[in-house]
């Protein structure tokens, strides 16, 4: 019997189609995609879900302001999401829209179950609501009368509503968090959540009657279900939970990682697990909260006019470069600053100088000294052992760091190998060896070691820069050898001798910073 493959189910937040996405949203999805691709590389059966969160008062109002129906409005914006993900090489398996029938049915079914179990009751709500955040607040949590999350004005709500007995589950959730130290990552976010729960969980208002753009409460149709309860359920509705064919649910639930920004960890680490507990479903294995991409001028917002459009950046610099920059520059888990200057400098330094030069020097020397042929390596000398040891160890390091969700550190570890290989070129000085016919075998060994190191680097770069491998395999002459592109092939020495490499155009051309950034940016 064939052994079942390990599975890995990862999700991004589903984005509000109230506006086009900016570089901060792209960051969330790029990080999730890199994890998805990494686990695929390792041979896992991966399911990667993204989508759009289309209901709620904010969307209804924005659509009206644009003189469109909510559905007309979101259809156009969701198309731009999908276009962006295509340009950024996002390898999602499914895209869920909360306006889809498959989703609505599951939300209603779960809501009904919570009601039948006595965890949802009707009462009168009086309190505050932040529409941009779609969040309820009690008076005591407001800061200067404003939303404690975004600082914007809140609205007074007085409605008859349904409430969810969150308070009943607080102790169970705390115990779960304590018993599963990896459940909320990084640790700083876990601590925030524990103190948030300890400060007292109130029952959550889970329905609204003052607008229509949502999923009706199945047993009381004047109410629509609170948009966060609707949205969170996407993680199981997309798997067909409770439907005639629930094979994806059976296979992939519970999720391995819900990757979200730090501002929405609370919804994922408190509300969602309690919904699942109340519905009798298993909890996700992990919630990872990443930091924010900030600008010098603070948080990106349309009103400040400082929104960075990822689509334009991809057109200008390419998807691999943007992905690399985001993962490398913003320390994963913490906040980081975005600037186009830093982006150009990373492209020129890390990609053009470090990796690009390593590739072109290796190919150039093989071409020049051996007409492109990779010779079989001879005896090891000098710095060979050190280079080979690092090449062998780097996959282990990257693996351990990815397991710990330390994406920036994983990319840095990989770049240590790039730097070591460049230093190896300087140390072994192949151009000097080439002058001495007696050192031809040594020259062949040095260039073999470089080509093999490049194969390791390329395999490991794939999850972060998915466009790169095909280009390098073509140059290395192993495009038709998929067996040499895999995780198990990260065994030193598998690169066959006798292959023919070729010179090609620079994979990462240097950017002229003055031209790229323009006068006003300098
Ligand atoms: N619709 C909800 C999520 C529901 S998930 C069941 C939502 N949408 S959002 O479009 O406002 O934000 C989606 C994600 O983008 C969040 O994880 C948020 O943290 C992330 N980001 C928004 N701006 C960001 C930055 N400037 N930097 C990094 N991430 C950012 O919330």
XYZ file of C-alpha atoms and ligand atoms in Angstrom:
553
model
C 0.000 0.000 0.000
C 1.314 3.442 -0.895
C 2.197 5.539 2.126
C -0.153 8.488 2.611
C 1.691 11.749 2.078
C 1.830 14.280 4.884
C -0.677 17.034 4.363
C -0.314 20.775 4.851
C -3.271 23.150 4.733
C -2.411 26.839 4.775
C -4.670 29.859 4.419
C -4.328 33.602 3.922
C -6.842 36.061 5.325
C -9.657 36.643 2.879
C -9.338 40.267 1.845
C -12.082 42.889 1.822
C -12.860 43.900 -1.728
C -13.641 47.431 -0.615
C -10.605 48.631 -2.503
C -7.671 47.357 -4.541
C -4.974 45.564 -2.581
C -1.751 47.278 -1.547
C 1.732 45.982 -0.838
C 0.806 45.109 2.785
C -1.849 42.670 1.593
C 0.545 41.275 -0.993
C 2.983 40.631 1.839
C 0.539 38.315 3.675
C -0.116 36.314 0.542
C 3.512 36.107 -0.590
C 4.520 34.757 2.824
C 1.742 32.149 2.717
C 2.672 31.184 -0.836
C 6.315 30.675 0.125
C 5.264 28.332 2.924
C 2.890 26.480 0.603
C 5.595 26.064 -2.020
C 8.149 25.019 0.569
C 5.923 22.214 1.852
C 5.163 21.114 -1.704
C 8.894 20.985 -2.332
C 9.242 18.783 0.719
C 6.683 16.415 -0.772
C 3.643 17.337 1.315
C 0.174 17.236 -0.106
C -0.551 20.963 0.173
C -3.839 22.832 0.056
C -3.432 26.596 -0.153
C -6.541 28.730 0.199
C -7.109 32.424 -0.337
C -10.185 34.469 -1.189
C -12.316 37.517 -0.575
C -14.502 38.639 2.335
C -17.371 40.297 0.531
C -20.164 40.994 2.996
C -20.660 43.625 5.668
C -21.602 47.186 6.187
C -18.323 48.617 4.927
C -18.671 46.958 1.516
C -22.349 47.879 1.301
C -21.563 51.533 1.959
C -18.587 51.654 -0.394
C -20.623 50.104 -3.194
C -23.412 52.605 -2.660
C -20.933 55.488 -2.702
C -19.763 54.157 -6.071
C -23.343 53.864 -7.325
C -23.134 50.126 -7.767
C -24.821 47.140 -6.226
C -22.545 45.405 -3.712
C -22.109 42.423 -6.003
C -21.272 44.544 -9.059
C -18.787 46.455 -6.983
C -17.019 43.427 -5.488
C -16.963 41.470 -8.746
C -14.785 44.134 -10.330
C -12.422 44.373 -7.357
C -12.109 40.620 -6.845
C -10.974 40.363 -10.469
C -8.071 42.696 -9.589
C -7.130 40.447 -6.629
C -6.902 37.448 -8.912
C -4.904 39.395 -11.455
C -2.448 40.471 -8.751
C -2.022 36.925 -7.456
C -1.318 35.704 -10.941
C 1.370 38.342 -11.464
C 2.922 37.508 -8.092
C 3.013 33.771 -8.871
C 0.658 32.880 -6.046
C 0.008 29.151 -6.294
C -3.339 28.935 -4.501
C -5.422 25.796 -4.895
C -8.740 27.498 -4.303
C -10.156 31.010 -4.128
C -13.216 31.318 -1.939
C -15.665 34.189 -2.244
C -18.020 34.584 0.686
C -20.823 35.418 -1.754
C -20.643 31.899 -3.180
C -23.474 29.518 -2.430
C -21.068 26.820 -1.185
C -19.948 29.236 1.532
C -23.360 30.595 2.527
C -24.745 27.143 3.199
C -21.938 26.221 5.581
C -22.159 29.511 7.481
C -25.878 29.018 7.978
C -25.448 25.411 9.006
C -22.843 26.238 11.639
C -24.861 29.198 12.917
C -27.906 26.965 13.222
C -25.906 24.374 15.098
C -24.647 26.922 17.622
C -28.223 28.092 18.096
C -29.554 24.558 18.512
C -26.863 23.875 21.104
C -27.945 26.898 23.092
C -24.792 28.921 22.431
C -26.635 31.643 20.525
C -29.385 33.668 22.189
C -31.320 36.830 21.412
C -30.876 40.004 23.435
C -30.799 43.680 22.900
C -27.444 45.159 21.943
C -26.338 48.574 22.904
C -22.762 49.453 22.174
C -20.286 50.767 19.680
C -19.283 49.574 16.233
C -16.257 50.381 14.096
C -17.374 49.863 10.501
C -13.903 50.017 8.866
C -12.771 47.213 11.234
C -16.220 45.560 11.358
C -15.759 45.247 15.123
C -17.998 45.688 18.168
C -16.631 47.547 21.178
C -17.882 48.115 24.695
C -17.626 51.641 26.007
C -14.805 50.665 28.368
C -12.536 49.426 25.555
C -12.773 52.647 23.494
C -9.778 54.973 23.522
C -10.815 58.640 23.653
C -14.193 57.522 22.384
C -12.617 56.018 19.230
C -11.853 52.514 17.936
C -8.914 51.146 19.960
C -7.601 49.322 16.853
C -7.675 51.969 14.135
C -8.436 55.195 15.996
C -11.403 56.029 13.780
C -14.845 57.138 15.044
C -17.272 54.440 16.153
C -21.065 54.384 15.769
C -23.596 53.780 18.513
C -25.684 50.696 17.811
C -28.956 49.832 19.462
C -30.451 46.733 17.942
C -32.080 43.515 18.862
C -29.376 40.968 18.050
C -28.206 37.432 18.498
C -25.321 36.818 20.865
C -22.779 34.034 20.978
C -21.802 32.679 24.399
C -18.061 33.265 24.055
C -17.643 33.778 27.790
C -18.613 30.167 28.433
C -15.556 28.939 26.495
C -12.897 31.304 27.864
C -11.377 28.818 30.313
C -11.333 26.004 27.766
C -9.596 28.244 25.260
C -6.996 29.403 27.777
C -6.260 25.829 28.706
C -5.957 24.913 25.025
C -3.491 27.746 24.420
C -1.417 26.671 27.426
C -1.350 23.047 26.342
C -0.442 23.899 22.733
C 2.497 26.305 22.877
C 2.741 26.462 19.065
C -0.910 27.369 18.604
C -0.322 31.124 18.439
C 2.960 32.330 16.973
C 5.103 34.293 17.485
C 5.217 34.119 21.306
C 4.595 37.852 21.680
C 1.214 37.411 19.975
C 0.392 34.452 22.184
C 1.042 36.549 25.276
C -1.181 39.340 23.966
C -3.982 36.853 23.388
C -3.664 35.238 26.799
C -3.917 38.566 28.557
C -6.785 39.603 26.299
C -8.762 36.478 27.247
C -7.856 36.823 30.924
C -9.144 40.394 30.936
C -12.588 38.852 30.405
C -14.429 37.640 27.328
C -17.849 39.079 26.712
C -20.504 37.374 24.662
C -20.241 38.441 21.032
C -22.984 40.150 19.078
C -23.298 37.969 15.978
C -26.127 39.437 13.958
C -27.251 42.799 12.587
C -30.593 44.125 11.388
C -29.763 47.596 10.094
C -28.379 46.526 6.726
C -28.848 43.593 4.355
C -25.558 42.785 2.689
C -24.761 39.528 4.415
C -25.890 35.970 4.988
C -29.322 35.777 6.624
C -29.671 34.107 10.024
C -31.377 30.861 8.963
C -34.055 30.950 11.632
C -34.713 34.709 11.636
C -34.259 36.259 8.212
C -34.414 39.919 9.205
C -30.965 39.430 10.719
C -27.718 39.041 8.804
C -24.838 37.104 10.332
C -21.940 39.190 11.697
C -19.354 39.494 8.959
C -16.466 38.044 10.995
C -18.423 34.877 11.804
C -19.251 34.664 8.104
C -15.633 35.312 7.052
C -13.867 32.950 9.466
C -16.047 30.083 8.330
C -14.422 30.285 4.871
C -11.607 28.078 6.127
C -13.968 25.107 6.358
C -16.607 26.065 3.780
C -13.940 26.066 1.069
C -13.192 22.450 1.965
C -16.817 21.495 1.459
C -17.483 20.899 5.157
C -20.911 19.330 5.653
C -21.609 19.073 1.912
C -22.243 15.917 -0.115
C -18.572 15.775 -1.053
C -16.549 16.667 2.020
C -13.423 14.788 0.978
C -11.242 17.909 1.090
C -12.490 18.653 4.584
C -11.782 15.088 5.687
C -8.323 15.259 4.228
C -7.153 18.741 5.135
C -8.948 19.924 8.272
C -7.658 21.014 10.762
C -5.630 23.708 9.033
C -1.916 23.623 9.692
C -1.433 27.384 9.454
C -3.775 30.350 9.364
C -1.390 33.100 8.340
C -2.762 36.526 9.276
C -1.613 40.060 10.078
C -1.178 40.983 13.717
C -4.310 43.174 13.666
C -6.568 40.185 13.083
C -4.891 37.580 15.287
C -7.581 38.192 17.902
C -10.369 37.083 15.573
C -8.451 33.956 14.609
C -7.100 33.021 18.005
C -10.211 33.768 20.069
C -13.462 33.967 18.086
C -12.670 31.267 15.517
C -11.483 28.589 17.982
C -14.539 29.209 20.137
C -16.882 28.865 17.151
C -15.155 25.569 16.342
C -15.327 24.341 19.942
C -19.014 25.192 20.106
C -19.623 23.443 16.767
C -17.644 20.407 17.920
C -14.932 20.721 15.245
C -11.163 20.390 15.703
C -9.137 23.585 16.130
C -6.518 24.749 13.615
C -2.980 23.742 14.510
C -1.484 27.198 14.313
C -2.238 30.886 13.913
C 0.784 32.861 12.730
C 0.556 36.628 13.132
C 2.945 38.619 10.974
C 3.803 42.286 11.386
C 2.937 45.242 9.235
C 4.589 46.736 6.212
C 4.867 50.389 7.149
C 5.953 53.479 5.289
C 7.984 56.408 6.545
C 4.696 58.229 6.625
C 3.152 55.513 8.846
C 0.464 53.005 7.947
C -0.701 52.884 4.340
C -4.125 54.347 3.797
C -6.096 55.745 0.954
C -6.889 58.917 2.862
C -3.173 59.586 3.399
C -2.602 58.945 -0.299
C 0.434 56.781 0.468
C -0.765 53.442 -0.845
C 1.868 51.391 -2.665
C 0.425 49.431 -5.603
C 2.051 45.995 -5.850
C 0.892 45.544 -9.445
C 2.945 48.517 -10.593
C 5.968 47.264 -8.680
C 5.706 43.821 -10.261
C 5.496 45.389 -13.715
C 8.590 47.432 -12.973
C 10.809 44.951 -11.107
C 9.327 41.478 -11.572
C 7.633 39.123 -9.169
C 10.736 37.317 -7.870
C 12.385 40.592 -6.881
C 9.311 41.907 -5.027
C 8.782 38.611 -3.224
C 12.431 38.378 -2.230
C 12.480 41.942 -0.997
C 9.332 41.595 1.140
C 10.471 38.386 2.795
C 14.038 39.512 3.335
C 13.534 43.111 4.378
C 10.530 42.926 6.709
C 11.656 40.770 9.662
C 8.955 38.103 9.688
C 6.713 38.531 12.725
C 7.748 42.153 13.314
C 6.907 45.393 11.537
C 9.200 46.661 8.811
C 9.539 49.714 6.613
C 8.898 49.614 2.897
C 10.731 51.961 0.568
C 11.439 51.767 -3.117
C 15.050 52.814 -2.436
C 15.527 49.780 -0.191
C 13.847 47.590 -2.801
C 16.220 48.780 -5.540
C 19.178 48.388 -3.257
C 18.202 44.783 -2.369
C 17.775 43.994 -6.059
C 21.178 45.424 -6.895
C 23.012 43.956 -3.918
C 21.471 40.599 -3.144
C 20.020 39.638 -6.494
C 22.210 41.264 -9.162
C 25.519 41.304 -7.279
C 25.371 38.240 -5.069
C 23.162 35.661 -6.766
C 23.196 37.037 -10.304
C 26.987 37.290 -10.396
C 27.428 33.843 -8.939
C 25.282 32.451 -11.732
C 26.887 34.413 -14.535
C 30.442 33.854 -13.289
C 29.900 30.109 -12.949
C 28.303 29.791 -16.376
C 30.831 32.183 -17.935
C 33.853 30.264 -16.629
C 32.453 26.869 -17.594
C 31.798 28.250 -21.045
C 35.196 29.834 -21.381
C 37.389 27.087 -19.957
C 35.499 23.918 -20.865
C 33.198 24.957 -23.732
C 30.322 24.660 -21.252
C 31.026 21.127 -20.087
C 30.843 20.241 -16.403
C 33.679 17.829 -15.626
C 33.614 15.118 -12.986
C 35.092 16.433 -9.746
C 38.508 15.218 -8.574
C 40.101 15.263 -5.119
C 38.936 17.926 -2.677
C 41.293 20.713 -1.673
C 41.431 23.961 0.258
C 38.022 25.492 0.886
C 36.070 22.707 -0.869
C 35.085 20.892 2.304
C 33.822 24.060 3.909
C 31.693 24.997 0.914
C 30.276 21.494 0.605
C 29.546 21.275 4.324
C 27.599 24.522 4.195
C 25.740 23.457 1.045
C 24.698 20.245 2.805
C 23.712 22.014 5.987
C 21.727 24.865 4.397
C 18.640 22.761 3.513
C 18.509 21.593 7.127
C 18.752 25.148 8.393
C 16.131 26.442 5.964
C 13.849 23.565 6.894
C 14.161 24.183 10.633
C 13.547 27.914 10.181
C 10.528 27.376 7.946
C 9.127 24.951 10.531
C 9.507 27.737 13.079
C 7.867 30.147 10.597
C 10.999 32.307 10.565
C 10.851 33.180 6.887
C 13.296 36.068 6.929
C 15.887 33.998 8.762
C 15.376 31.169 6.260
C 16.111 33.485 3.330
C 19.152 34.900 5.162
C 20.483 31.389 5.804
C 20.190 30.683 2.106
C 22.047 33.871 1.266
C 24.940 32.807 3.522
C 25.443 29.961 1.068
C 25.323 32.422 -1.853
C 27.987 34.543 -0.152
C 30.098 31.513 0.732
C 30.021 30.419 -2.903
C 31.095 33.868 -4.073
C 33.933 33.849 -1.560
C 34.910 30.396 -2.854
C 35.316 31.841 -6.347
C 37.686 34.472 -4.962
C 39.601 31.925 -2.877
C 40.053 29.379 -5.648
C 40.690 31.984 -8.375
C 39.696 29.796 -11.339
C 41.157 32.362 -13.782
C 44.601 31.665 -12.293
C 44.071 27.886 -12.417
C 43.083 28.237 -16.056
C 46.527 29.589 -16.904
C 48.216 26.396 -15.751
C 47.417 23.296 -17.873
C 48.584 21.081 -14.974
C 45.688 22.412 -12.882
C 42.980 21.560 -15.335
C 41.492 18.857 -13.127
C 41.517 21.212 -10.169
C 39.744 23.843 -12.271
C 37.152 21.252 -13.251
C 36.572 20.373 -9.590
C 36.153 24.003 -8.561
C 33.617 24.631 -11.303
C 31.775 21.411 -10.512
C 31.498 22.494 -6.886
C 30.133 25.854 -7.951
C 27.593 24.365 -10.343
C 26.426 21.880 -7.716
C 26.148 24.629 -5.088
C 24.094 26.609 -7.557
C 21.759 23.656 -7.967
C 21.255 23.570 -4.173
C 20.663 27.327 -4.030
C 18.180 27.197 -6.890
C 16.100 24.416 -5.354
C 15.953 26.290 -2.064
C 15.121 29.618 -3.752
C 12.096 28.127 -5.508
C 9.537 28.670 -2.729
C 10.566 32.318 -2.350
C 11.281 33.143 -6.005
C 9.279 30.700 -8.100
C 10.365 32.222 -11.403
C 14.046 31.527 -10.811
C 14.453 27.734 -11.028
C 13.320 27.292 -14.648
C 15.847 29.936 -15.756
C 18.738 28.348 -13.892
C 17.843 24.800 -14.974
C 17.937 26.011 -18.540
C 21.387 27.574 -18.091
C 22.695 24.538 -16.235
C 21.412 22.250 -18.969
C 19.253 20.176 -16.613
C 15.808 21.499 -17.559
C 14.859 17.962 -18.621
C 16.007 16.422 -15.352
C 13.190 17.153 -12.860
C 14.691 14.526 -10.577
C 17.538 16.993 -9.958
C 15.159 19.808 -8.918
C 13.643 18.112 -5.888
C 14.071 18.193 -2.146
C 15.373 14.603 -1.980
C 17.931 15.514 -4.652
C 19.619 17.850 -2.168
C 22.317 15.237 -1.822
C 25.756 16.527 -2.704
C 27.204 15.192 -5.933
C 24.079 14.244 -7.866
C 24.803 16.814 -10.578
C 26.046 14.635 -13.412
C 29.296 15.385 -15.177
C 29.142 15.815 -18.916
C 26.192 18.208 -18.889
C 26.582 21.390 -20.912
C 25.800 24.740 -19.412
C 25.281 27.955 -21.312
C 25.720 31.656 -20.794
C 22.510 33.617 -20.800
C 21.296 37.129 -20.246
C 21.585 38.355 -16.639
C 18.745 36.859 -14.596
C 18.695 39.901 -12.330
C 19.920 42.927 -14.282
C 21.183 45.837 -12.193
C 18.691 48.646 -11.776
C 19.774 52.190 -12.470
C 18.605 53.688 -9.169
C 18.504 57.257 -10.434
C 16.345 56.362 -13.386
C 14.140 53.940 -11.444
C 13.430 56.140 -8.473
C 13.086 59.429 -10.296
C 14.149 62.800 -8.949
C 11.228 63.266 -6.583
C 12.047 60.051 -4.752
C 15.663 60.878 -4.050
N -11.444 40.544 5.744
C -10.615 40.535 6.890
C -9.943 39.197 7.083
C -10.868 38.052 7.266
S -10.022 36.556 7.451
C -11.198 35.464 7.859
C -9.535 41.609 6.745
N -9.270 42.001 5.501
S -8.231 43.140 5.116
O -8.284 43.204 3.678
O -8.494 44.334 5.832
O -6.823 42.670 5.603
C -6.342 41.424 5.281
C -4.941 41.210 5.766
O -4.041 42.156 5.238
C -4.768 41.250 7.273
O -4.032 40.104 7.681
C -3.932 42.472 7.510
O -3.086 42.317 8.610
C -3.126 42.505 6.236
N -2.601 43.830 6.014
C -3.301 44.979 5.742
N -2.411 46.014 5.713
C -1.166 45.541 5.967
C 0.113 46.090 6.019
N 0.329 47.371 5.820
N 1.136 45.256 6.272
C 0.986 43.901 6.434
N -0.197 43.353 6.396
C -1.297 44.142 6.190
O -8.966 42.003 7.733
